[in-house]
């Protein structure tokens, strides 16, 4: 099978390319510098800039593939929301155009945890509640592997530093080191989420808005994948379970945001390693079973060891 991966040098994209190549498929890598993934006889890098390229040019790049996996990620800056939505629009338009004869590629789009619905609440996603978002933020802070991955993805700078400082302060407070610095770092971070003016980051908001380009759309074949709460580099087990629309959790009983025990919610949240999410996506590439569905996947996180979230071929 010939598949295009948009964002082949990214964390998830590189794992998907490796999984596809290991299973004998031909891969077209599409990004600004797709050659950085490495060399392989079945890997064809095609340079394309989503921030400047035309829909027609992208159509040309994707014209002979059966599946397109979009694992593109925009830079985190003041334009992230716009950049992500414009890039998604460009990809959707190119795929729709290729599907004018009904034989266009299957588009598998990757979004974010923020699009997933909370148990028992109609139309409510985790991005509708500050308390939910804080709980998700804590899942990153309490994991060495997730914090290291966040820092690796963002690169050095104040945002990465604040992720590390929050984790260290939280660990110190949990260990009884109740210094003013530790307590105020935890309080400041959590206070911004619970009471600040902009609690929800632009990228998950953009991914949630992008879902609207897909849901109910029958003009092309699509699948929308939202990673679960605890998503990070880890061991590949090859095992996972699919969750439609909902956030993967052990307990699926309704969560009342005013009275709930958030520590219990935290413990109930499921996760998956980047490698296993790539397995789940490539399984769907090979045997499409969820066309027109928004799903997430929960697997086994066997350890919490920081490791690089990127692979090469
Ligand atoms: N918990 C969550 O919900 C969660 C966590 C992590 C990621 N995600 C989602 O998963 C997806 C993949 O994220 P990731 O962290 O794996 O990505 P990443 O490591 O940040 O990689 C980004 C990829 O996008 C490409 N790219 C960036 N700008 C581009 C442009 N202008 N034109 C073409 N390609 C461009 C990059 O390649 P070049 O530099 O070569 O262009 C790279 O391959 C995203 O949708 C992200 O939001 C969700």
XYZ file of C-alpha atoms and ligand atoms in Angstrom:
361
model
C 0.000 0.000 0.000
C 1.220 3.543 -0.747
C 0.627 5.959 2.161
C 1.469 9.608 2.718
C 2.415 10.799 6.190
C 2.224 14.559 6.709
C 4.658 15.400 9.509
C 6.937 12.343 9.000
C 9.750 13.789 11.110
C 7.481 14.499 14.092
C 7.046 12.374 17.176
C 3.901 10.485 16.132
C 4.580 10.852 12.400
C 8.041 9.251 12.651
C 6.602 6.273 14.592
C 3.844 5.863 11.975
C 6.385 5.937 9.123
C 8.536 3.316 10.872
C 5.521 1.081 11.570
C 4.347 1.374 7.934
C 7.817 0.621 6.543
C 8.272 -2.334 8.927
C 5.000 -3.777 7.600
C 6.189 -3.488 3.988
C 4.299 -0.381 2.823
C 5.550 2.464 0.624
C 5.649 5.792 2.447
C 5.613 9.327 1.076
C 6.808 11.761 3.763
C 5.370 15.281 3.405
C 6.772 18.253 5.338
C 9.290 21.058 4.937
C 12.287 18.768 5.560
C 10.965 15.192 5.210
C 14.436 13.866 4.317
C 15.395 14.289 7.987
C 13.538 11.054 8.791
C 16.380 9.134 7.083
C 16.726 6.897 4.039
C 14.837 3.753 3.104
C 14.195 2.141 -0.267
C 10.428 2.452 0.270
C 10.514 5.979 1.724
C 10.003 8.941 -0.613
C 10.400 12.408 0.942
C 8.367 15.147 -0.757
C 8.976 18.672 0.452
C 5.852 20.773 1.027
C 5.255 23.749 3.329
C 1.712 23.815 4.713
C 2.177 27.429 5.738
C 2.843 28.618 2.164
C 1.976 25.877 -0.342
C -1.200 25.854 -2.430
C -4.011 23.287 -2.239
C -3.307 22.420 -5.883
C 0.353 21.674 -5.134
C -0.627 19.477 -2.188
C -3.103 17.645 -4.407
C -0.230 16.902 -6.747
C 1.942 15.632 -3.852
C -0.840 13.296 -2.632
C -2.200 12.209 -5.988
C -1.199 8.537 -6.061
C -1.587 7.474 -2.418
C -4.344 5.336 -0.893
C -4.098 6.758 2.619
C -2.989 10.128 4.025
C -2.106 10.323 7.731
C -1.923 13.905 8.941
C 0.388 14.099 11.980
C 1.422 17.695 11.311
C 1.967 19.960 14.296
C 2.270 23.772 14.047
C 4.788 25.925 15.898
C 3.505 27.123 19.281
C 3.191 30.897 18.909
C 0.529 33.603 18.783
C -0.791 32.180 15.466
C -1.071 28.509 16.427
C -4.876 28.386 16.266
C -5.008 29.949 12.816
C -2.023 27.996 11.470
C -3.454 24.620 12.513
C -6.922 25.308 11.116
C -5.597 26.724 7.834
C -3.282 23.717 7.384
C -6.157 21.302 8.092
C -8.365 23.173 5.612
C -5.656 22.882 2.951
C -5.314 19.099 3.524
C -9.078 18.473 3.633
C -9.624 20.460 0.415
C -6.823 18.567 -1.378
C -8.197 15.174 -0.265
C -11.778 16.145 -1.195
C -10.644 17.229 -4.619
C -8.792 13.914 -5.118
C -12.031 12.162 -4.131
C -14.121 13.776 -6.872
C -14.412 10.346 -8.553
C -15.001 8.582 -5.187
C -11.545 6.975 -5.344
C -9.585 9.500 -3.288
C -7.373 8.624 -0.312
C -8.560 7.789 3.208
C -7.561 10.751 5.428
C -6.552 9.900 8.996
C -6.315 13.153 10.943
C -4.596 13.474 14.324
C -5.995 15.985 16.809
C -5.786 16.398 20.574
C -7.161 15.058 23.851
C -9.146 18.284 24.255
C -11.690 17.130 21.638
C -12.740 14.080 23.657
C -16.059 14.031 25.500
C -16.278 13.505 29.254
C -18.326 10.587 30.585
C -22.027 11.142 31.023
C -22.043 14.725 29.721
C -23.626 15.366 26.336
C -21.628 17.684 24.020
C -19.119 18.430 26.797
C -15.434 17.936 26.051
C -12.532 18.161 28.473
C -11.928 21.669 27.070
C -15.242 22.846 28.525
C -14.076 22.509 32.105
C -11.123 24.157 33.801
C -11.124 21.371 36.399
C -10.802 18.737 33.666
C -7.999 20.674 32.037
C -6.149 20.966 35.346
C -6.466 17.222 35.829
C -4.976 16.645 32.365
C -2.189 19.131 33.132
C -1.424 17.140 36.292
C -1.157 13.914 34.277
C 1.738 15.559 32.418
C 3.292 17.057 35.569
C 3.195 13.776 37.471
C 4.896 11.802 34.699
C 8.657 12.030 34.140
C 8.245 10.664 30.602
C 5.398 13.039 29.656
C 7.187 16.118 31.016
C 10.421 15.177 29.221
C 8.445 14.632 26.000
C 6.734 18.001 26.312
C 10.118 19.689 26.818
C 11.598 17.786 23.837
C 8.686 18.774 21.558
C 8.575 22.426 22.589
C 12.354 22.911 22.690
C 14.291 25.003 25.186
C 12.609 28.200 26.403
C 10.276 29.591 29.056
C 7.311 27.281 28.249
C 9.421 24.119 28.523
C 10.991 25.489 31.689
C 7.593 26.082 33.263
C 6.593 22.434 32.593
C 9.750 21.239 34.359
C 9.381 23.665 37.254
C 5.737 22.709 37.834
C 6.629 19.009 37.899
C 9.568 19.517 40.274
C 7.542 21.740 42.598
C 4.611 19.287 42.642
C 6.921 16.377 43.427
C 8.568 18.381 46.209
C 5.220 19.347 47.759
C 4.023 15.713 47.541
C 7.246 14.696 49.324
C 6.502 17.157 52.139
C 8.984 19.871 51.104
C 6.498 22.668 51.681
C 8.807 25.577 50.838
C 7.326 28.904 49.693
C 8.907 28.544 46.232
C 7.494 25.052 45.662
C 4.035 25.902 46.945
C 3.767 29.143 45.003
C 4.889 27.503 41.717
C 2.184 24.848 42.065
C -0.427 27.394 43.152
C 0.436 29.885 40.384
C 0.253 27.256 37.624
C -2.996 25.772 38.882
C -4.529 29.159 39.653
C -3.947 30.286 36.051
C -5.825 27.226 34.816
C -8.663 27.490 37.349
C -9.100 31.283 37.352
C -6.862 32.894 34.665
C -8.174 34.580 31.506
C -7.046 31.932 28.964
C -6.979 28.505 30.624
C -7.046 26.427 27.431
C -4.065 26.408 25.029
C -4.645 27.262 21.359
C -3.506 23.933 19.909
C -6.132 21.672 21.529
C -8.762 24.340 20.859
C -7.762 24.373 17.175
C -7.815 20.562 16.988
C -11.308 20.538 18.498
C -12.507 23.133 15.966
C -10.863 21.124 13.145
C -13.044 18.135 14.077
C -15.977 20.138 12.691
C -14.468 19.844 9.182
C -14.846 16.065 9.514
C -17.896 15.151 11.598
C -20.865 14.346 9.381
C -18.801 14.944 6.237
C -19.453 12.287 3.610
C -17.559 13.956 0.778
C -14.379 11.966 1.504
C -13.242 9.050 3.715
C -11.881 10.152 7.066
C -10.998 9.110 10.596
C -10.213 11.604 13.377
C -7.818 10.360 16.079
C -7.564 12.164 19.423
C -4.767 10.860 21.692
C -5.866 9.940 25.252
C -4.919 11.872 28.402
C -1.787 9.937 29.312
C 0.038 9.978 25.981
C 3.810 9.787 25.895
C 6.817 7.889 24.546
C 6.983 4.390 26.006
C 7.197 0.686 25.400
C 5.526 -0.755 22.290
C 3.146 -3.518 23.388
C 1.032 -3.802 20.233
C -2.114 -3.801 22.406
C -4.780 -1.128 22.644
C -8.515 -0.566 22.875
C -10.519 1.914 20.787
C -12.808 4.486 22.436
C -15.330 6.299 20.250
C -15.672 10.055 20.989
C -15.056 9.601 24.750
C -11.922 10.111 26.798
C -10.461 6.660 27.596
C -11.041 5.966 31.307
C -11.283 2.926 33.551
C -14.535 4.136 35.043
C -17.025 5.571 32.587
C -19.551 6.766 35.137
C -20.734 10.362 34.919
C -18.410 13.002 36.349
C -20.032 15.881 38.210
C -17.521 18.717 37.899
C -18.624 20.332 41.166
C -18.480 17.364 43.530
C -16.204 14.864 41.921
C -13.065 13.394 43.452
C -10.452 14.574 40.933
C -7.728 12.301 42.280
C -9.986 9.404 41.386
C -10.521 10.827 37.884
C -6.737 11.173 37.553
C -6.250 7.518 38.480
C -8.980 6.409 36.070
C -7.544 8.177 33.027
C -5.991 5.798 30.516
C -3.049 6.401 28.224
C -1.037 4.963 25.396
C 2.564 5.104 24.213
C 3.338 6.980 21.001
C 4.513 3.657 19.494
C 1.215 1.914 20.328
C -0.869 4.794 18.950
C 1.146 4.372 15.731
C 0.273 0.636 15.784
C -3.442 1.455 16.198
C -3.338 3.935 13.307
C -1.443 1.581 10.977
C -3.873 -1.262 11.813
C -6.644 1.064 10.593
C -4.613 1.972 7.475
C -4.385 -1.730 6.586
C -7.958 -2.704 7.463
C -10.238 0.355 7.567
C -12.943 -0.300 10.141
C -13.671 3.144 11.530
C -14.297 5.358 8.505
C -16.199 8.489 9.552
C -15.463 7.995 13.256
C -13.750 10.122 15.914
C -11.758 7.819 18.171
C -9.115 7.572 20.817
C -7.093 4.574 21.934
C -6.090 3.377 25.403
C -3.237 0.936 25.969
C -0.724 -0.209 28.582
C 1.875 2.286 29.769
C 4.383 -0.150 31.211
C 6.795 2.377 32.672
C 7.413 6.084 33.228
C 10.939 6.356 31.849
C 11.922 9.516 29.925
C 13.017 8.570 26.402
C 13.065 10.378 23.067
C 9.671 10.550 21.375
C 11.261 10.576 17.904
C 12.580 7.741 15.724
C 14.465 7.710 12.427
C 14.661 5.093 9.688
N -2.129 14.741 24.175
C -2.412 15.170 22.949
O -3.560 15.394 22.620
C -1.311 15.336 21.953
C 0.012 15.288 22.366
C 0.995 15.424 21.395
C 0.647 15.628 20.052
N -0.659 15.689 19.709
C -1.043 15.908 18.305
O -0.410 14.953 17.467
C -0.080 15.551 16.220
C 1.395 15.355 15.953
O 2.145 16.024 16.959
P 3.676 15.676 17.250
O 4.018 16.210 18.586
O 3.898 14.240 16.965
O 4.404 16.566 16.125
P 5.870 17.194 16.180
O 6.813 16.253 16.815
O 5.794 18.579 16.712
O 6.216 17.271 14.610
C 5.589 18.198 13.771
C 5.668 17.736 12.312
O 4.983 18.707 11.515
C 5.825 19.094 10.416
N 5.575 20.498 10.096
C 5.667 21.571 10.928
N 5.403 22.702 10.255
C 5.131 22.332 8.969
C 4.782 23.052 7.796
N 4.676 24.389 7.778
N 4.557 22.361 6.645
C 4.665 21.019 6.612
N 4.990 20.270 7.713
C 5.232 20.931 8.862
C 7.249 18.883 10.928
O 8.155 18.610 9.869
P 9.127 19.721 9.215
O 9.814 20.429 10.324
O 10.035 18.896 8.338
O 8.253 20.616 8.391
C 7.090 17.628 11.788
O 7.231 16.476 10.983
C -0.523 17.013 16.312
O -1.804 17.134 15.762
C -0.574 17.260 17.799
O -1.476 18.268 18.163
C -1.646 15.546 20.622
